[in-house]
Amino acid sequence: METLRETVTFGPVGPGAIAFAMTAGLIYSPRMRKEQGLSSGRVFLVAWMLALTAVSLAPWALSHVVYGHPPDDVFNSWAIGFPIGIFLGSFGGILWTRAALKAHFPERYGRQ
């Protein structure tokens, strides 16, 4: 019987959550920075994407050490969770950005 930690770490939930956060952040950050007159911070965005991808791949890379999971099982879970997280994160990021634009710039994006 798997524990909750194993389910989150070695199941599709962990990579899905990481992908969701990564995608939503990659949509939200450049748009909000642009509206504030700041540069898009490409270095920060690339570092954000690489760090979250590394975190999501860590269970797969360390699976032979931690809990003795075969890498194929972890990779299969990651292959399911990561694309779903990206898909849902795209919608989440768009909704988050729209709500933030309306809240921070009501004169431009509020009800007209």
mmCIF file of N, CA and C in Angstrom:
data_model
loop_
_atom_site.group_PDB
_atom_site.id
_atom_site.type_symbol
_atom_site.label_atom_id
_atom_site.label_comp_id
_atom_site.label_asym_id
_atom_site.label_seq_id
_atom_site.Cartn_x
_atom_site.Cartn_y
_atom_site.Cartn_z
ATOM 1 N N MET A 1 0.843 -1.181 0.000
ATOM 2 C CA MET A 1 0.000 0.000 0.000
ATOM 3 C C MET A 1 0.888 1.244 0.000
ATOM 4 N N GLU A 2 0.619 2.121 -0.949
ATOM 5 C CA GLU A 2 1.436 3.318 -1.078
ATOM 6 C C GLU A 2 1.018 4.377 -0.073
ATOM 7 N N THR A 3 1.998 5.105 0.385
ATOM 8 C CA THR A 3 1.699 6.226 1.269
ATOM 9 C C THR A 3 1.348 7.449 0.420
ATOM 10 N N LEU A 4 0.812 8.451 1.077
ATOM 11 C CA LEU A 4 0.452 9.673 0.373
ATOM 12 C C LEU A 4 1.687 10.317 -0.256
ATOM 13 N N ARG A 5 2.793 10.279 0.448
ATOM 14 C CA ARG A 5 4.025 10.874 -0.079
ATOM 15 C C ARG A 5 4.479 10.171 -1.350
ATOM 16 N N GLU A 6 4.392 8.852 -1.382
ATOM 17 C CA GLU A 6 4.758 8.115 -2.588
ATOM 18 C C GLU A 6 3.804 8.429 -3.730
ATOM 19 N N THR A 7 2.523 8.558 -3.412
ATOM 20 C CA THR A 7 1.538 8.854 -4.450
ATOM 21 C C THR A 7 1.799 10.214 -5.074
ATOM 22 N N VAL A 8 2.086 11.202 -4.244
ATOM 23 C CA VAL A 8 2.340 12.551 -4.759
ATOM 24 C C VAL A 8 3.674 12.604 -5.486
ATOM 25 N N THR A 9 4.690 11.983 -4.920
ATOM 26 C CA THR A 9 6.034 12.063 -5.497
ATOM 27 C C THR A 9 6.189 11.221 -6.747
ATOM 28 N N PHE A 10 5.692 10.001 -6.709
ATOM 29 C CA PHE A 10 5.926 9.083 -7.817
ATOM 30 C C PHE A 10 4.700 8.866 -8.689
ATOM 31 N N GLY A 11 3.629 9.580 -8.444
ATOM 32 C CA GLY A 11 2.440 9.494 -9.271
ATOM 33 C C GLY A 11 2.347 10.694 -10.189
ATOM 34 N N PRO A 12 1.282 10.787 -10.967
ATOM 35 C CA PRO A 12 1.140 11.918 -11.884
ATOM 36 C C PRO A 12 0.780 13.237 -11.194
ATOM 37 N N VAL A 13 0.427 13.192 -9.913
ATOM 38 C CA VAL A 13 0.014 14.407 -9.199
ATOM 39 C C VAL A 13 1.175 15.389 -9.047
ATOM 40 N N GLY A 14 2.319 14.918 -8.633
ATOM 41 C CA GLY A 14 3.474 15.799 -8.426
ATOM 42 C C GLY A 14 3.912 16.525 -9.687
ATOM 43 N N PRO A 15 4.215 15.787 -10.759
ATOM 44 C CA PRO A 15 4.601 16.476 -11.998
ATOM 45 C C PRO A 15 3.486 17.358 -12.548
ATOM 46 N N GLY A 16 2.239 16.934 -12.358
ATOM 47 C CA GLY A 16 1.119 17.750 -12.827
ATOM 48 C C GLY A 16 1.044 19.076 -12.101
ATOM 49 N N ALA A 17 1.250 19.048 -10.786
ATOM 50 C CA ALA A 17 1.217 20.283 -9.995
ATOM 51 C C ALA A 17 2.375 21.205 -10.367
ATOM 52 N N ILE A 18 3.543 20.631 -10.579
ATOM 53 C CA ILE A 18 4.707 21.424 -10.986
ATOM 54 C C ILE A 18 4.450 22.060 -12.352
ATOM 55 N N ALA A 19 3.931 21.279 -13.285
ATOM 56 C CA ALA A 19 3.657 21.801 -14.630
ATOM 57 C C ALA A 19 2.591 22.882 -14.587
ATOM 58 N N PHE A 20 1.588 22.698 -13.729
ATOM 59 C CA PHE A 20 0.541 23.711 -13.593
ATOM 60 C C PHE A 20 1.144 25.031 -13.129
ATOM 61 N N ALA A 21 1.946 24.975 -12.070
ATOM 62 C CA ALA A 21 2.571 26.187 -11.531
ATOM 63 C C ALA A 21 3.507 26.829 -12.543
ATOM 64 N N MET A 22 4.278 26.004 -13.232
ATOM 65 C CA MET A 22 5.224 26.516 -14.210
ATOM 66 C C MET A 22 4.491 27.229 -15.347
ATOM 67 N N THR A 23 3.471 26.603 -15.882
ATOM 68 C CA THR A 23 2.764 27.180 -17.022
ATOM 69 C C THR A 23 1.997 28.434 -16.626
ATOM 70 N N ALA A 24 1.286 28.370 -15.506
ATOM 71 C CA ALA A 24 0.535 29.547 -15.058
ATOM 72 C C ALA A 24 1.477 30.718 -14.789
ATOM 73 N N GLY A 25 2.622 30.436 -14.164
ATOM 74 C CA GLY A 25 3.598 31.487 -13.896
ATOM 75 C C GLY A 25 4.204 32.065 -15.155
ATOM 76 N N LEU A 26 4.430 31.218 -16.145
ATOM 77 C CA LEU A 26 5.011 31.686 -17.406
ATOM 78 C C LEU A 26 4.022 32.525 -18.204
ATOM 79 N N ILE A 27 2.745 32.344 -17.973
ATOM 80 C CA ILE A 27 1.745 33.182 -18.633
ATOM 81 C C ILE A 27 1.559 34.480 -17.847
ATOM 82 N N TYR A 28 1.470 34.359 -16.539
ATOM 83 C CA TYR A 28 1.169 35.508 -15.676
ATOM 84 C C TYR A 28 2.309 36.517 -15.607
ATOM 85 N N SER A 29 3.510 36.065 -15.331
ATOM 86 C CA SER A 29 4.632 36.976 -15.071
ATOM 87 C C SER A 29 4.942 37.932 -16.223
ATOM 88 N N PRO A 30 5.122 37.455 -17.447
ATOM 89 C CA PRO A 30 5.468 38.409 -18.514
ATOM 90 C C PRO A 30 4.356 39.419 -18.785
ATOM 91 N N ARG A 31 3.121 38.972 -18.715
ATOM 92 C CA ARG A 31 1.999 39.870 -19.003
ATOM 93 C C ARG A 31 1.895 40.972 -17.944
ATOM 94 N N MET A 32 2.011 40.595 -16.688
ATOM 95 C CA MET A 32 1.913 41.590 -15.625
ATOM 96 C C MET A 32 3.112 42.528 -15.644
ATOM 97 N N ARG A 33 4.291 42.000 -15.914
ATOM 98 C CA ARG A 33 5.475 42.858 -15.990
ATOM 99 C C ARG A 33 5.346 43.844 -17.151
ATOM 100 N N LYS A 34 4.793 43.390 -18.259
ATOM 101 C CA LYS A 34 4.598 44.272 -19.411
ATOM 102 C C LYS A 34 3.647 45.408 -19.059
ATOM 103 N N GLU A 35 2.556 45.101 -18.373
ATOM 104 C CA GLU A 35 1.584 46.127 -17.992
ATOM 105 C C GLU A 35 2.174 47.134 -17.011
ATOM 106 N N GLN A 36 3.142 46.722 -16.229
ATOM 107 C CA GLN A 36 3.780 47.619 -15.264
ATOM 108 C C GLN A 36 4.946 48.387 -15.882
ATOM 109 N N GLY A 37 5.213 48.126 -17.157
ATOM 110 C CA GLY A 37 6.291 48.827 -17.847
ATOM 111 C C GLY A 37 7.667 48.249 -17.579
ATOM 112 N N LEU A 38 7.729 47.033 -17.094
ATOM 113 C CA LEU A 38 9.007 46.386 -16.808
ATOM 114 C C LEU A 38 9.379 45.440 -17.940
ATOM 115 N N SER A 39 10.648 45.067 -17.987
ATOM 116 C CA SER A 39 11.057 44.080 -18.987
ATOM 117 C C SER A 39 10.470 42.725 -18.608
ATOM 118 N N SER A 40 10.412 41.847 -19.568
ATOM 119 C CA SER A 40 9.769 40.547 -19.322
ATOM 120 C C SER A 40 10.601 39.627 -18.441
ATOM 121 N N GLY A 41 11.848 39.937 -18.217
ATOM 122 C CA GLY A 41 12.680 39.125 -17.335
ATOM 123 C C GLY A 41 12.892 37.715 -17.871
ATOM 124 N N ARG A 42 13.363 37.620 -19.098
ATOM 125 C CA ARG A 42 13.523 36.311 -19.736
ATOM 126 C C ARG A 42 14.443 35.379 -18.955
ATOM 127 N N VAL A 43 15.475 35.928 -18.348
ATOM 128 C CA VAL A 43 16.395 35.094 -17.575
ATOM 129 C C VAL A 43 15.654 34.460 -16.395
ATOM 130 N N PHE A 44 14.845 35.252 -15.716
ATOM 131 C CA PHE A 44 14.057 34.730 -14.600
ATOM 132 C C PHE A 44 13.087 33.657 -15.082
ATOM 133 N N LEU A 45 12.425 33.898 -16.205
ATOM 134 C CA LEU A 45 11.450 32.930 -16.709
ATOM 135 C C LEU A 45 12.112 31.615 -17.118
ATOM 136 N N VAL A 46 13.261 31.699 -17.741
ATOM 137 C CA VAL A 46 13.972 30.477 -18.123
ATOM 138 C C VAL A 46 14.436 29.735 -16.872
ATOM 139 N N ALA A 47 14.950 30.467 -15.900
ATOM 140 C CA ALA A 47 15.379 29.828 -14.653
ATOM 141 C C ALA A 47 14.190 29.195 -13.943
ATOM 142 N N TRP A 48 13.043 29.865 -13.923
ATOM 143 C CA TRP A 48 11.813 29.335 -13.318
ATOM 144 C C TRP A 48 11.411 28.034 -14.004
ATOM 145 N N MET A 49 11.420 28.023 -15.312
ATOM 146 C CA MET A 49 11.025 26.839 -16.055
ATOM 147 C C MET A 49 12.004 25.685 -15.826
ATOM 148 N N LEU A 50 13.283 25.968 -15.868
ATOM 149 C CA LEU A 50 14.287 24.923 -15.663
ATOM 150 C C LEU A 50 14.245 24.362 -14.243
ATOM 151 N N ALA A 51 14.068 25.221 -13.264
ATOM 152 C CA ALA A 51 14.010 24.758 -11.877
ATOM 153 C C ALA A 51 12.795 23.868 -11.636
ATOM 154 N N LEU A 52 11.643 24.283 -12.113
ATOM 155 C CA LEU A 52 10.445 23.470 -11.903
ATOM 156 C C LEU A 52 10.489 22.172 -12.693
ATOM 157 N N THR A 53 11.082 22.201 -13.875
ATOM 158 C CA THR A 53 11.232 20.961 -14.634
ATOM 159 C C THR A 53 12.186 20.020 -13.908
ATOM 160 N N ALA A 54 13.274 20.552 -13.368
ATOM 161 C CA ALA A 54 14.214 19.712 -12.618
ATOM 162 C C ALA A 54 13.549 19.112 -11.385
ATOM 163 N N VAL A 55 12.730 19.907 -10.698
ATOM 164 C CA VAL A 55 12.028 19.394 -9.522
ATOM 165 C C VAL A 55 11.067 18.278 -9.918
ATOM 166 N N SER A 56 10.373 18.445 -11.031
ATOM 167 C CA SER A 56 9.435 17.411 -11.452
ATOM 168 C C SER A 56 10.144 16.155 -11.949
ATOM 169 N N LEU A 57 11.360 16.302 -12.446
ATOM 170 C CA LEU A 57 12.115 15.135 -12.915
ATOM 171 C C LEU A 57 12.925 14.465 -11.819
ATOM 172 N N ALA A 58 13.096 15.128 -10.688
ATOM 173 C CA ALA A 58 13.910 14.578 -9.602
ATOM 174 C C ALA A 58 13.432 13.203 -9.136
ATOM 175 N N PRO A 59 12.130 12.978 -8.932
ATOM 176 C CA PRO A 59 11.715 11.634 -8.518
ATOM 177 C C PRO A 59 12.087 10.560 -9.544
ATOM 178 N N TRP A 60 12.001 10.902 -10.809
ATOM 179 C CA TRP A 60 12.367 9.935 -11.847
ATOM 180 C C TRP A 60 13.869 9.643 -11.791
ATOM 181 N N ALA A 61 14.668 10.703 -11.628
ATOM 182 C CA ALA A 61 16.115 10.519 -11.588
ATOM 183 C C ALA A 61 16.566 9.774 -10.340
ATOM 184 N N LEU A 62 15.868 9.969 -9.220
ATOM 185 C CA LEU A 62 16.270 9.358 -7.954
ATOM 186 C C LEU A 62 15.452 8.122 -7.600
ATOM 187 N N SER A 63 14.646 7.655 -8.527
ATOM 188 C CA SER A 63 13.708 6.574 -8.207
ATOM 189 C C SER A 63 14.403 5.280 -7.798
ATOM 190 N N HIS A 64 15.584 5.032 -8.293
ATOM 191 C CA HIS A 64 16.286 3.797 -7.925
ATOM 192 C C HIS A 64 16.845 3.871 -6.507
ATOM 193 N N VAL A 65 17.014 5.101 -6.001
ATOM 194 C CA VAL A 65 17.552 5.284 -4.656
ATOM 195 C C VAL A 65 16.423 5.349 -3.620
ATOM 196 N N VAL A 66 15.373 6.078 -3.946
ATOM 197 C CA VAL A 66 14.279 6.311 -3.011
ATOM 198 C C VAL A 66 13.171 5.296 -3.259
ATOM 199 N N TYR A 67 12.843 4.539 -2.243
ATOM 200 C CA TYR A 67 11.741 3.586 -2.265
ATOM 201 C C TYR A 67 11.893 2.452 -3.272
ATOM 202 N N GLY A 68 12.949 2.415 -4.035
ATOM 203 C CA GLY A 68 13.168 1.323 -4.971
ATOM 204 C C GLY A 68 12.170 1.257 -6.111
ATOM 205 N N HIS A 69 11.618 2.390 -6.509
ATOM 206 C CA HIS A 69 10.684 2.408 -7.642
ATOM 207 C C HIS A 69 11.454 2.261 -8.942
ATOM 208 N N PRO A 70 10.947 1.449 -9.873
ATOM 209 C CA PRO A 70 11.597 1.380 -11.179
ATOM 210 C C PRO A 70 11.439 2.703 -11.932
ATOM 211 N N PRO A 71 12.472 3.158 -12.614
ATOM 212 C CA PRO A 71 12.374 4.425 -13.350
ATOM 213 C C PRO A 71 11.247 4.438 -14.376
ATOM 214 N N ASP A 72 10.931 3.296 -14.967
ATOM 215 C CA ASP A 72 9.866 3.273 -15.964
ATOM 216 C C ASP A 72 8.515 3.624 -15.359
ATOM 217 N N ASP A 73 8.227 3.149 -14.153
ATOM 218 C CA ASP A 73 6.960 3.473 -13.507
ATOM 219 C C ASP A 73 6.853 4.967 -13.228
ATOM 220 N N VAL A 74 7.937 5.536 -12.746
ATOM 221 C CA VAL A 74 7.946 6.960 -12.432
ATOM 222 C C VAL A 74 7.845 7.776 -13.720
ATOM 223 N N PHE A 75 8.549 7.362 -14.746
ATOM 224 C CA PHE A 75 8.488 8.087 -16.015
ATOM 225 C C PHE A 75 7.084 8.029 -16.608
ATOM 226 N N ASN A 76 6.417 6.907 -16.520
ATOM 227 C CA ASN A 76 5.046 6.798 -17.030
ATOM 228 C C ASN A 76 4.118 7.752 -16.284
ATOM 229 N N SER A 77 4.256 7.834 -14.983
ATOM 230 C CA SER A 77 3.442 8.769 -14.204
ATOM 231 C C SER A 77 3.748 10.204 -14.584
ATOM 232 N N TRP A 78 5.025 10.501 -14.761
ATOM 233 C CA TRP A 78 5.429 11.841 -15.150
ATOM 234 C C TRP A 78 4.909 12.182 -16.547
ATOM 235 N N ALA A 79 4.942 11.205 -17.449
ATOM 236 C CA ALA A 79 4.469 11.430 -18.818
ATOM 237 C C ALA A 79 2.973 11.704 -18.857
ATOM 238 N N ILE A 80 2.243 11.258 -17.861
ATOM 239 C CA ILE A 80 0.810 11.534 -17.785
ATOM 240 C C ILE A 80 0.568 12.878 -17.101
ATOM 241 N N GLY A 81 1.175 13.096 -15.957
ATOM 242 C CA GLY A 81 0.908 14.279 -15.146
ATOM 243 C C GLY A 81 1.423 15.576 -15.734
ATOM 244 N N PHE A 82 2.612 15.559 -16.331
ATOM 245 C CA PHE A 82 3.216 16.792 -16.823
ATOM 246 C C PHE A 82 2.394 17.439 -17.941
ATOM 247 N N PRO A 83 1.988 16.701 -18.991
ATOM 248 C CA PRO A 83 1.170 17.340 -20.035
ATOM 249 C C PRO A 83 -0.190 17.815 -19.527
ATOM 250 N N ILE A 84 -0.799 17.061 -18.619
ATOM 251 C CA ILE A 84 -2.082 17.486 -18.064
ATOM 252 C C ILE A 84 -1.895 18.782 -17.270
ATOM 253 N N GLY A 85 -0.816 18.863 -16.507
ATOM 254 C CA GLY A 85 -0.526 20.082 -15.754
ATOM 255 C C GLY A 85 -0.287 21.275 -16.656
ATOM 256 N N ILE A 86 0.400 21.065 -17.765
ATOM 257 C CA ILE A 86 0.632 22.148 -18.719
ATOM 258 C C ILE A 86 -0.691 22.611 -19.321
ATOM 259 N N PHE A 87 -1.544 21.676 -19.693
ATOM 260 C CA PHE A 87 -2.843 22.012 -20.271
ATOM 261 C C PHE A 87 -3.695 22.810 -19.276
ATOM 262 N N LEU A 88 -3.818 22.298 -18.058
ATOM 263 C CA LEU A 88 -4.614 22.993 -17.045
ATOM 264 C C LEU A 88 -3.965 24.298 -16.606
ATOM 265 N N GLY A 89 -2.640 24.321 -16.552
ATOM 266 C CA GLY A 89 -1.926 25.536 -16.181
ATOM 267 C C GLY A 89 -2.102 26.653 -17.197
ATOM 268 N N SER A 90 -2.273 26.288 -18.457
ATOM 269 C CA SER A 90 -2.521 27.299 -19.484
ATOM 270 C C SER A 90 -3.831 28.027 -19.207
ATOM 271 N N PHE A 91 -4.874 27.256 -18.933
ATOM 272 C CA PHE A 91 -6.151 27.881 -18.618
ATOM 273 C C PHE A 91 -6.085 28.643 -17.293
ATOM 274 N N GLY A 92 -5.448 28.048 -16.297
ATOM 275 C CA GLY A 92 -5.306 28.711 -15.006
ATOM 276 C C GLY A 92 -4.526 30.009 -15.112
ATOM 277 N N GLY A 93 -3.456 29.995 -15.883
ATOM 278 C CA GLY A 93 -2.647 31.196 -16.064
ATOM 279 C C GLY A 93 -3.397 32.304 -16.774
ATOM 280 N N ILE A 94 -4.181 31.937 -17.769
ATOM 281 C CA ILE A 94 -4.971 32.939 -18.498
ATOM 282 C C ILE A 94 -6.022 33.550 -17.578
ATOM 283 N N LEU A 95 -6.731 32.701 -16.825
ATOM 284 C CA LEU A 95 -7.751 33.216 -15.900
ATOM 285 C C LEU A 95 -7.130 34.064 -14.796
ATOM 286 N N TRP A 96 -6.000 33.623 -14.269
ATOM 287 C CA TRP A 96 -5.286 34.358 -13.229
ATOM 288 C C TRP A 96 -4.847 35.720 -13.744
ATOM 289 N N THR A 97 -4.313 35.754 -14.943
ATOM 290 C CA THR A 97 -3.851 37.006 -15.532
ATOM 291 C C THR A 97 -5.012 37.958 -15.782
ATOM 292 N N ARG A 98 -6.101 37.442 -16.319
ATOM 293 C CA ARG A 98 -7.273 38.294 -16.577
ATOM 294 C C ARG A 98 -7.816 38.889 -15.285
ATOM 295 N N ALA A 99 -7.904 38.066 -14.246
ATOM 296 C CA ALA A 99 -8.402 38.563 -12.960
ATOM 297 C C ALA A 99 -7.459 39.607 -12.371
ATOM 298 N N ALA A 100 -6.165 39.372 -12.475
ATOM 299 C CA ALA A 100 -5.189 40.326 -11.941
ATOM 300 C C ALA A 100 -5.210 41.631 -12.724
ATOM 301 N N LEU A 101 -5.340 41.555 -14.033
ATOM 302 C CA LEU A 101 -5.400 42.778 -14.835
ATOM 303 C C LEU A 101 -6.628 43.605 -14.477
ATOM 304 N N LYS A 102 -7.753 42.939 -14.275
ATOM 305 C CA LYS A 102 -8.971 43.660 -13.889
ATOM 306 C C LYS A 102 -8.835 44.281 -12.510
ATOM 307 N N ALA A 103 -8.165 43.588 -11.596
ATOM 308 C CA ALA A 103 -8.006 44.097 -10.232
ATOM 309 C C ALA A 103 -6.997 45.239 -10.160
ATOM 310 N N HIS A 104 -5.892 45.130 -10.888
ATOM 311 C CA HIS A 104 -4.824 46.125 -10.794
ATOM 312 C C HIS A 104 -5.000 47.297 -11.743
ATOM 313 N N PHE A 105 -5.683 47.072 -12.847
ATOM 314 C CA PHE A 105 -5.868 48.125 -13.848
ATOM 315 C C PHE A 105 -7.341 48.200 -14.249
ATOM 316 N N PRO A 106 -8.214 48.571 -13.298
ATOM 317 C CA PRO A 106 -9.659 48.568 -13.599
ATOM 318 C C PRO A 106 -10.042 49.567 -14.682
ATOM 319 N N GLU A 107 -9.267 50.636 -14.820
ATOM 320 C CA GLU A 107 -9.599 51.641 -15.840
ATOM 321 C C GLU A 107 -9.400 51.106 -17.254
ATOM 322 N N ARG A 108 -8.468 50.172 -17.428
ATOM 323 C CA ARG A 108 -8.211 49.608 -18.754
ATOM 324 C C ARG A 108 -8.900 48.288 -19.002
ATOM 325 N N TYR A 109 -9.016 47.455 -17.950
ATOM 326 C CA TYR A 109 -9.521 46.088 -18.149
ATOM 327 C C TYR A 109 -10.804 45.801 -17.377
ATOM 328 N N GLY A 110 -11.297 46.781 -16.665
ATOM 329 C CA GLY A 110 -12.538 46.576 -15.908
ATOM 330 C C GLY A 110 -13.740 46.585 -16.834
ATOM 331 N N ARG A 111 -14.890 46.580 -16.228
ATOM 332 C CA ARG A 111 -16.128 46.623 -17.039
ATOM 333 C C ARG A 111 -16.214 47.953 -17.748
ATOM 334 N N GLN A 112 -16.634 47.876 -18.978
ATOM 335 C CA GLN A 112 -16.691 49.103 -19.791
ATOM 336 C C GLN A 112 -18.096 49.384 -20.212
#
